[in-house]
CSV table of N, CA and C in Angstrom, one decimal:
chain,number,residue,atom,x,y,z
A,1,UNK,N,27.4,-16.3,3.3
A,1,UNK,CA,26.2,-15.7,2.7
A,1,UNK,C,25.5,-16.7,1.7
A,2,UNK,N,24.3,-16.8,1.6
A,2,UNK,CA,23.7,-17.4,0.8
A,2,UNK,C,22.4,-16.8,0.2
A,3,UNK,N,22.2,-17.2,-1.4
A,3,UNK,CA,21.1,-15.8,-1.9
A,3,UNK,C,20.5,-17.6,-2.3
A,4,UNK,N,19.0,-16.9,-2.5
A,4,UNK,CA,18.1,-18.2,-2.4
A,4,UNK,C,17.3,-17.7,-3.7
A,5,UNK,N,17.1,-18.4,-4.8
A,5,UNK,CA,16.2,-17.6,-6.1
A,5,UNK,C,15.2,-19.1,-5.8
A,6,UNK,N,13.3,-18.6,-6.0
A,6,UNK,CA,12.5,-19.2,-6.2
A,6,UNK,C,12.5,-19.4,-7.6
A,7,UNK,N,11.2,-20.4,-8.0
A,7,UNK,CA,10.4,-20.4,-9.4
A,7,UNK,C,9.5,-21.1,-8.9
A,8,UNK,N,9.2,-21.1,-10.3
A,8,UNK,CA,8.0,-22.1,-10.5
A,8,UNK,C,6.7,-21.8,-10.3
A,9,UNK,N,6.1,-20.7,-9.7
A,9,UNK,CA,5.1,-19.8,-9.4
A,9,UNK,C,4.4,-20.2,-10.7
A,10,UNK,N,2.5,-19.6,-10.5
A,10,UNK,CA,2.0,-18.8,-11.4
A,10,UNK,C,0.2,-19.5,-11.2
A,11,UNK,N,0.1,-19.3,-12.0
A,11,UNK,CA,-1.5,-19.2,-12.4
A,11,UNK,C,-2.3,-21.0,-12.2
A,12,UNK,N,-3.4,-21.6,-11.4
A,12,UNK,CA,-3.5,-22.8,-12.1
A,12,UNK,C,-5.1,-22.6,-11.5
A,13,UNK,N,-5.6,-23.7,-11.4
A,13,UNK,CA,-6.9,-23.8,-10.9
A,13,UNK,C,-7.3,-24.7,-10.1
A,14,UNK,N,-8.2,-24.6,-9.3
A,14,UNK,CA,-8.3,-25.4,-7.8
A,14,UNK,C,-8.1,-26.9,-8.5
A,15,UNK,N,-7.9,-27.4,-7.5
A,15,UNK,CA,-7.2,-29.1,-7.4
A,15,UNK,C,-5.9,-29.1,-8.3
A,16,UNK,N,-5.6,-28.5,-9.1
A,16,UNK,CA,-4.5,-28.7,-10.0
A,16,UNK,C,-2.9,-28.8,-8.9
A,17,UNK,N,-1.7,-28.5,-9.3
A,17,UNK,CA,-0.7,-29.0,-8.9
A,17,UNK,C,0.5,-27.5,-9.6
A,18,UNK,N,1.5,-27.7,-8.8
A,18,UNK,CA,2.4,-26.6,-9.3
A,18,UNK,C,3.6,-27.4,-8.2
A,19,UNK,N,4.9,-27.0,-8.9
A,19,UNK,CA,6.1,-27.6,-8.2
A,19,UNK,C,6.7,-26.4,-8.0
A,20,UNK,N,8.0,-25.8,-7.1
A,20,UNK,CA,8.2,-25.1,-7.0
A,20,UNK,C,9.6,-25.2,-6.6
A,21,UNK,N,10.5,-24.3,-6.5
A,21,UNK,CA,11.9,-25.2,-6.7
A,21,UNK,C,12.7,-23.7,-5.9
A,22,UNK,N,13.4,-24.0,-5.1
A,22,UNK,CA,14.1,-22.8,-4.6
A,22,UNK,C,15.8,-23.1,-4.9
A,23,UNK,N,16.6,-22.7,-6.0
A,23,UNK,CA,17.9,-22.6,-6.1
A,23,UNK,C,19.0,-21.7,-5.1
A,24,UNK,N,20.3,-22.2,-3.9
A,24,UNK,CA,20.6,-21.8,-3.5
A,24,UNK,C,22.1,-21.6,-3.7
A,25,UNK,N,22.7,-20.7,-3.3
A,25,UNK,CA,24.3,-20.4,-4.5
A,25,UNK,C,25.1,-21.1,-2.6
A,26,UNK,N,26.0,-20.9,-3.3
A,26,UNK,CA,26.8,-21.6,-1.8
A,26,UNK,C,27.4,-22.8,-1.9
A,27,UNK,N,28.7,-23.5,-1.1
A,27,UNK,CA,28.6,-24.9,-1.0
A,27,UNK,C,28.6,-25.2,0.4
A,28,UNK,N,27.8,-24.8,1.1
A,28,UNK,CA,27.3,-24.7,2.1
A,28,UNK,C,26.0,-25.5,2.7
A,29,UNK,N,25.1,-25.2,1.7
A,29,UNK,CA,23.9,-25.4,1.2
A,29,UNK,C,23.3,-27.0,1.9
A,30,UNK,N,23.9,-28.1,2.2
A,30,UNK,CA,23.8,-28.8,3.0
A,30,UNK,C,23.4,-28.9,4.3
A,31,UNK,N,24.1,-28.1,5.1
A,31,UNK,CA,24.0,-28.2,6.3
A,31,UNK,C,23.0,-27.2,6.5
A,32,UNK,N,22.4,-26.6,6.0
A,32,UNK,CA,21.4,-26.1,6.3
A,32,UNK,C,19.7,-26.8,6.1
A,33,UNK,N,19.0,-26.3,7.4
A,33,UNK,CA,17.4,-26.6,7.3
A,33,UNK,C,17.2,-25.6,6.3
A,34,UNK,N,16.0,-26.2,5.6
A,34,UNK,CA,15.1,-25.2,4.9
A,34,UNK,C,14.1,-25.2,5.1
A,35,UNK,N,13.5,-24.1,4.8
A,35,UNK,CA,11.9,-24.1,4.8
A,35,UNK,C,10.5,-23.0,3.6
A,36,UNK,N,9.7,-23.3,3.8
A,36,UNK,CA,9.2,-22.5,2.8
A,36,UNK,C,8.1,-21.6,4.2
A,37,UNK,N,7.4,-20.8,3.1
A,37,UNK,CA,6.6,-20.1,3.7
A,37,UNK,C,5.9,-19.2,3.3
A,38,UNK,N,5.2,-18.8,3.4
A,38,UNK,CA,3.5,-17.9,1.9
A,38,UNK,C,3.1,-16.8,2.9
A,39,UNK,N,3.1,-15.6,2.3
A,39,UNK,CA,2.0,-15.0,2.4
A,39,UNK,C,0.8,-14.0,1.4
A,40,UNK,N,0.0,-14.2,1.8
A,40,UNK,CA,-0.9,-13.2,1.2
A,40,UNK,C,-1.6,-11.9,1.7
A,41,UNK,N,-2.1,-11.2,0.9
A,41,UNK,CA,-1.9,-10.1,1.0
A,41,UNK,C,-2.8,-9.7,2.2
A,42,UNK,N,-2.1,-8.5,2.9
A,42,UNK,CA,-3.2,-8.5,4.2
A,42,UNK,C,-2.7,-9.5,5.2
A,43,UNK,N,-2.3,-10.9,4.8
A,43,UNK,CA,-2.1,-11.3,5.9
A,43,UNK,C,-0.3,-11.5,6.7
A,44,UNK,N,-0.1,-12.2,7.6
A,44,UNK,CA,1.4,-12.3,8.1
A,44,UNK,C,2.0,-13.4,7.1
A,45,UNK,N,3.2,-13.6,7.4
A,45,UNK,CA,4.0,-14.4,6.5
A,45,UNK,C,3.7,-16.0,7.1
A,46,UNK,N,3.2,-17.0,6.8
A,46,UNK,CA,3.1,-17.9,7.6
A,46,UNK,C,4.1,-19.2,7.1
A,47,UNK,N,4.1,-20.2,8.3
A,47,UNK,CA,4.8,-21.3,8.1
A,47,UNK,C,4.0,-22.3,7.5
A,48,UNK,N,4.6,-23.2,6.0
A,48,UNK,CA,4.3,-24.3,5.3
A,48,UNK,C,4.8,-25.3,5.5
A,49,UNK,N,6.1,-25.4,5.2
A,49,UNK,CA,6.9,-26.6,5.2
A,49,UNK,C,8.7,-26.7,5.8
A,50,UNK,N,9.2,-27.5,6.1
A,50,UNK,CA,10.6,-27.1,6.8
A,50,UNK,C,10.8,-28.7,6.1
A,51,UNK,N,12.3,-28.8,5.8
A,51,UNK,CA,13.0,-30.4,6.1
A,51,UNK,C,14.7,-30.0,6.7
A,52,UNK,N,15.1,-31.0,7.3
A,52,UNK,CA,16.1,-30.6,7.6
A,52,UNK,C,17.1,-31.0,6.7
A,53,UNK,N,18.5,-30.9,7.2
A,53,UNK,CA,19.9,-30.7,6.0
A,53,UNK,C,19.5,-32.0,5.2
A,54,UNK,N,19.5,-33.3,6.0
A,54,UNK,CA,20.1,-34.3,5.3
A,54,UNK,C,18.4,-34.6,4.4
A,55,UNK,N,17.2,-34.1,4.6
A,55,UNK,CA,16.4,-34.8,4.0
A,55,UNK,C,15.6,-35.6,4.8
A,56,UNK,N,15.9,-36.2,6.2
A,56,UNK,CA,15.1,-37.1,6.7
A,56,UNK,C,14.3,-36.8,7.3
A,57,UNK,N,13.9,-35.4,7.5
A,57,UNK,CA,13.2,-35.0,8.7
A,57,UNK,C,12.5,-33.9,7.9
A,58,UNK,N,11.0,-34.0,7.9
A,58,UNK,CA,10.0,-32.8,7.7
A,58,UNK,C,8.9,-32.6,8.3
A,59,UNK,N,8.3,-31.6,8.2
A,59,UNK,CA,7.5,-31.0,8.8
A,59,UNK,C,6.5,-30.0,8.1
A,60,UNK,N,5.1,-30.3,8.3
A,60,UNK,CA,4.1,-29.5,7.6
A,60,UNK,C,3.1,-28.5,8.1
A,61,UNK,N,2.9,-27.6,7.7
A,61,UNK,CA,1.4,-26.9,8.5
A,61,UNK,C,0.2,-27.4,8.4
A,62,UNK,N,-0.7,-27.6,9.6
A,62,UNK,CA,-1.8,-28.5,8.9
A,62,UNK,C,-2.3,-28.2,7.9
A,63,UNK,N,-2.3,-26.8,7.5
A,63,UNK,CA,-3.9,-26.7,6.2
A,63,UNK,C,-2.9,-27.3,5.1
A,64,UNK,N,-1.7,-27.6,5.1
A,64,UNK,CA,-1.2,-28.1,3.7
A,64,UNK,C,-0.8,-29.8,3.8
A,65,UNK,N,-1.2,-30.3,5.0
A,65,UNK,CA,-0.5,-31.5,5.2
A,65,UNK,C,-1.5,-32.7,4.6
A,66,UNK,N,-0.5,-33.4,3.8
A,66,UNK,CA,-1.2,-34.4,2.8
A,66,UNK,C,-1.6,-34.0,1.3
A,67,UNK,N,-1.3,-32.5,1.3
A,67,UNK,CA,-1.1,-32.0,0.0
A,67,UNK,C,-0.2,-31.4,-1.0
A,68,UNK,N,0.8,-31.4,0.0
A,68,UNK,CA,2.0,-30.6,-0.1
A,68,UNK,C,3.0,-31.4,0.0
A,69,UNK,N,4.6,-31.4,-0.7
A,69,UNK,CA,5.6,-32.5,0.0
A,69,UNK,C,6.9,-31.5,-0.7
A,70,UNK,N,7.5,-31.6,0.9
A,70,UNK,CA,9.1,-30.9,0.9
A,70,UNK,C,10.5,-31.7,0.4
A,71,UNK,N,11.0,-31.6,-0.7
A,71,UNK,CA,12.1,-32.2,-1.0
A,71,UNK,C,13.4,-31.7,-1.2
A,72,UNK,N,14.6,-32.2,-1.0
A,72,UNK,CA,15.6,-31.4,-1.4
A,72,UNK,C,16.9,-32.4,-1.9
A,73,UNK,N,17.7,-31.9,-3.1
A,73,UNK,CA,18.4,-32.7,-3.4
A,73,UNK,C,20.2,-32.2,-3.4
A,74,UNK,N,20.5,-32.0,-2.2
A,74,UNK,CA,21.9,-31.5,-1.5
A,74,UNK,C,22.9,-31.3,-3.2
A,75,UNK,N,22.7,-32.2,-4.4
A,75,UNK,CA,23.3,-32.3,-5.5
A,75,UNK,C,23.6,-30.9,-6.2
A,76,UNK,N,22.2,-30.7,-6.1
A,76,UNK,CA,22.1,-29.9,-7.0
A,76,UNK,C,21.5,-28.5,-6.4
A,77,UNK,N,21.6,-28.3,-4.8
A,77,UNK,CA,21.1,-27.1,-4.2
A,77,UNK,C,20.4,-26.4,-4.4
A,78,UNK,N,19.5,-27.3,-4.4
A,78,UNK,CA,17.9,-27.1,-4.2
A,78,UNK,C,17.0,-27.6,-3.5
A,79,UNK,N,15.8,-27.2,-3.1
A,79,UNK,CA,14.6,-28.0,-2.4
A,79,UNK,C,13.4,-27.3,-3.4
A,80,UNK,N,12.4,-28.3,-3.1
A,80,UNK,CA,11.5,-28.4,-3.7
A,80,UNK,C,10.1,-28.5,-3.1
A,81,UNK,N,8.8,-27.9,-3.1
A,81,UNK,CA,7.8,-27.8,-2.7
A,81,UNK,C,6.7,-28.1,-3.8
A,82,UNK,N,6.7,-29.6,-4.2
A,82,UNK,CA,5.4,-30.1,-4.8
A,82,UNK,C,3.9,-30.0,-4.1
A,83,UNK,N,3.1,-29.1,-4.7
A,83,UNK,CA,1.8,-29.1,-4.3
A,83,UNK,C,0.7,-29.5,-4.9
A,84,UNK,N,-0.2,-30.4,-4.3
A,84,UNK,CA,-1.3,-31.0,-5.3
A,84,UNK,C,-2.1,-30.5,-4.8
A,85,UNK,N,-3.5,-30.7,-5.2
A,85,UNK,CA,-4.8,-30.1,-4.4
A,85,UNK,C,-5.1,-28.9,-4.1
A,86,UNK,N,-4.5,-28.2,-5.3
A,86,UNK,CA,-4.6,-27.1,-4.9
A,86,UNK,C,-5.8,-26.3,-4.6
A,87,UNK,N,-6.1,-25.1,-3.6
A,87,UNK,CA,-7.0,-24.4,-3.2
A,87,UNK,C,-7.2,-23.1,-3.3
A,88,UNK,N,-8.2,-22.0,-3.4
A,88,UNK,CA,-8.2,-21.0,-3.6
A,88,UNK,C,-7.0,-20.1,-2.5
A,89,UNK,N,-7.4,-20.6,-1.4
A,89,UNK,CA,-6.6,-19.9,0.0
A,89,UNK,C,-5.3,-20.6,-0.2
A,90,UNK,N,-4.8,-21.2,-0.8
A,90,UNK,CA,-3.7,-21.2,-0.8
A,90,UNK,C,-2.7,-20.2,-2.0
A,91,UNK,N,-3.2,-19.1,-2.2
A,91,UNK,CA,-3.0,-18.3,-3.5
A,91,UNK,C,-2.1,-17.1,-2.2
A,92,UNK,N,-1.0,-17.0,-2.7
A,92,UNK,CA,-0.2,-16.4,-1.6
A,92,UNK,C,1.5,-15.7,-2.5
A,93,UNK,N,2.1,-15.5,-1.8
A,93,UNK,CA,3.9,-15.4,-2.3
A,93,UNK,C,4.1,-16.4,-1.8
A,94,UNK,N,5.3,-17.3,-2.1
A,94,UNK,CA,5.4,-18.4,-1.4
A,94,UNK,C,7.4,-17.7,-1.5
A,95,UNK,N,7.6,-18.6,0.0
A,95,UNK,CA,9.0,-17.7,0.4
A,95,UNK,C,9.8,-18.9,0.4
A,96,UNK,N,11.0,-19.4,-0.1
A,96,UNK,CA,11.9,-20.3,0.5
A,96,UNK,C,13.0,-19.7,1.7
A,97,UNK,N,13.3,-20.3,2.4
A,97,UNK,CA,14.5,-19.7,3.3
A,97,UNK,C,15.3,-20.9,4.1
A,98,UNK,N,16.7,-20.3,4.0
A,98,UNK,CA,17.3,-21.2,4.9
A,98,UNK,C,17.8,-20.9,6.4
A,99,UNK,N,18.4,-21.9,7.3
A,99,UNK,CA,18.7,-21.7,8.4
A,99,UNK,C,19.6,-22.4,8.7
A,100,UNK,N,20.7,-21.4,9.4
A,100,UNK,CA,21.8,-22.0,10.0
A,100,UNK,C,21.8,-22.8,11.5
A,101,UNK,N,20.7,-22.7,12.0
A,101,UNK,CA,20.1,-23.1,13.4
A,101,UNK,C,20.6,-25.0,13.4
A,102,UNK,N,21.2,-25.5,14.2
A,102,UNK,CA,21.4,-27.1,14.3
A,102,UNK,C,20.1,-27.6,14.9
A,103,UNK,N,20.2,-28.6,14.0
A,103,UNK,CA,18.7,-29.3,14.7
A,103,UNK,C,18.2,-30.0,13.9
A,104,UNK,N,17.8,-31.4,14.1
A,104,UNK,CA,17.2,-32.3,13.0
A,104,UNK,C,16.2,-32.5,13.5
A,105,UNK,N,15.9,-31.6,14.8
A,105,UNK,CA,13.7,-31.4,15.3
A,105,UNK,C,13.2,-30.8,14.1
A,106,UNK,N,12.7,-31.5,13.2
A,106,UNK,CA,12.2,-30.0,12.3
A,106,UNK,C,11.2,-29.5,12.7
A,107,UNK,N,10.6,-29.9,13.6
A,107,UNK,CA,9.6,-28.7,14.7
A,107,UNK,C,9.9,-27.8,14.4
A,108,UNK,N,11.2,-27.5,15.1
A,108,UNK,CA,12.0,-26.2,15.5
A,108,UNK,C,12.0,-25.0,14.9
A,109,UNK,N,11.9,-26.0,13.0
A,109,UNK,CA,12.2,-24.4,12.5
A,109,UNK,C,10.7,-24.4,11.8
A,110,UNK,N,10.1,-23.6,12.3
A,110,UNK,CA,8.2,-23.3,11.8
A,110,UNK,C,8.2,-21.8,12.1
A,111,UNK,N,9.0,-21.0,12.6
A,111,UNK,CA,8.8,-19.7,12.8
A,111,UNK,C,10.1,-18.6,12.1
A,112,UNK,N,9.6,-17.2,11.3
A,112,UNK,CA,10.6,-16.8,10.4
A,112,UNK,C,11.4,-16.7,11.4
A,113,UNK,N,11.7,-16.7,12.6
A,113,UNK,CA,13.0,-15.9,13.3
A,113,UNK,C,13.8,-17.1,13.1
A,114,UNK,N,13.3,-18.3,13.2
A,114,UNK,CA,14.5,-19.6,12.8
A,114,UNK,C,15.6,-19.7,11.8
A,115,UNK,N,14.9,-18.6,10.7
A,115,UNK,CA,15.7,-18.5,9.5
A,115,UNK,C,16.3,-17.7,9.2
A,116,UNK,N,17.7,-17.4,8.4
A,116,UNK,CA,18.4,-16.4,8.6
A,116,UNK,C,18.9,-16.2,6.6
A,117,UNK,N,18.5,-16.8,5.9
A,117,UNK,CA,18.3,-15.8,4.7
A,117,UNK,C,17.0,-16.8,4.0
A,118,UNK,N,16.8,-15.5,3.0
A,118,UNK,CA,15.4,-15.5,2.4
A,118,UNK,C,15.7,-15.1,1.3
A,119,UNK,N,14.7,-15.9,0.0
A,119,UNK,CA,14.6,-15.5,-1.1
A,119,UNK,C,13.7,-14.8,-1.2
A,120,UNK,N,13.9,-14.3,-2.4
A,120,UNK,CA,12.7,-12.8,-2.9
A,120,UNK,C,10.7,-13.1,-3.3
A,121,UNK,N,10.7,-14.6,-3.4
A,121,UNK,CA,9.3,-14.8,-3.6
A,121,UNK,C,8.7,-15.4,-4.8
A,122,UNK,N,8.0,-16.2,-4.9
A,122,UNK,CA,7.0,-16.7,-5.9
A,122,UNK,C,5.7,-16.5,-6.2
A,123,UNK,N,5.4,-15.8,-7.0
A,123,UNK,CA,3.5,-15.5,-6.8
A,123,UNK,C,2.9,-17.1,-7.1
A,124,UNK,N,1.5,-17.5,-6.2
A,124,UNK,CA,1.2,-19.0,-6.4
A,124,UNK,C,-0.4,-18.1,-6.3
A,125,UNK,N,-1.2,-18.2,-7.5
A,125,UNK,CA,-2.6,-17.8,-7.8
A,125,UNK,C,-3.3,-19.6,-8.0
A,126,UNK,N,-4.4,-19.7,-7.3
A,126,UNK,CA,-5.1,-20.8,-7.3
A,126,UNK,C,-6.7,-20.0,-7.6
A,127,UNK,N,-6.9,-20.2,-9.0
A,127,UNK,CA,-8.5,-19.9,-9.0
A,127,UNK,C,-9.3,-20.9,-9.2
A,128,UNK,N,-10.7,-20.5,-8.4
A,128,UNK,CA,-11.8,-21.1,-7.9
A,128,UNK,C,-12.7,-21.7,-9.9
């Protein structure tokens, strides 16, 4: 079992920047892909960012790609989702979650069924 706590959420204004940090309990926490993922309200949950266990491998959705960067530091069991450029549409919950799925495609993991636990959420408000 693994429980996943976000942060870092909150308030900023277009172009600004917010980091976001998902802490995961476990010593497990390695071998797993992670990924993030947002939604807002009204809409479905959608895919942002994935990297796999070791770090070498990521993967972006285009409307975030080049503004967004997925990191994770196996040490300290965590990953991290730095965002610059921030945009109004990008104002969402933002979700971390991991996956026990093997695979260093990080293609692979872009869809929730990939993942098999989920943290509780971060509110991320971008105003215009």
């Amino acid at each position: 079992q693994v429980q996943l706590v976000e942060s870092g959420g909150g308030l900023v204004q277009a172009g600004g920047s917010l980091r976001l940090s998902c802490a995961a309990s476990g010593r497990t926490f390695s071998r797993y892909a992670m990924g993030w993922f947002r939604q807002a309200p009204g809409k479905e949950r959608e895919f942002v960012a994935t990297i796999n266990w070791s770090g070498g491998n990521t993967y972006y959705a285009d409307s975030v790609k080049g503004r967004f960067t997925i990191s994770r530091d196996n040490a300290k069991n965590t990953v991290y989702l730095q965002m610059n450029s921030l945009k109004p549409e990008d104002t969402a919950v933002y979700y971390c979650a991991a996956s026990t799925k093997y695979s260093n495609y990080a293609p692979a993991f872009t869809d929730t069924t990939d993942y098999d636990y989920w943290g509780q959420g971060t509110q991320v408000t971008v105003s215009s």
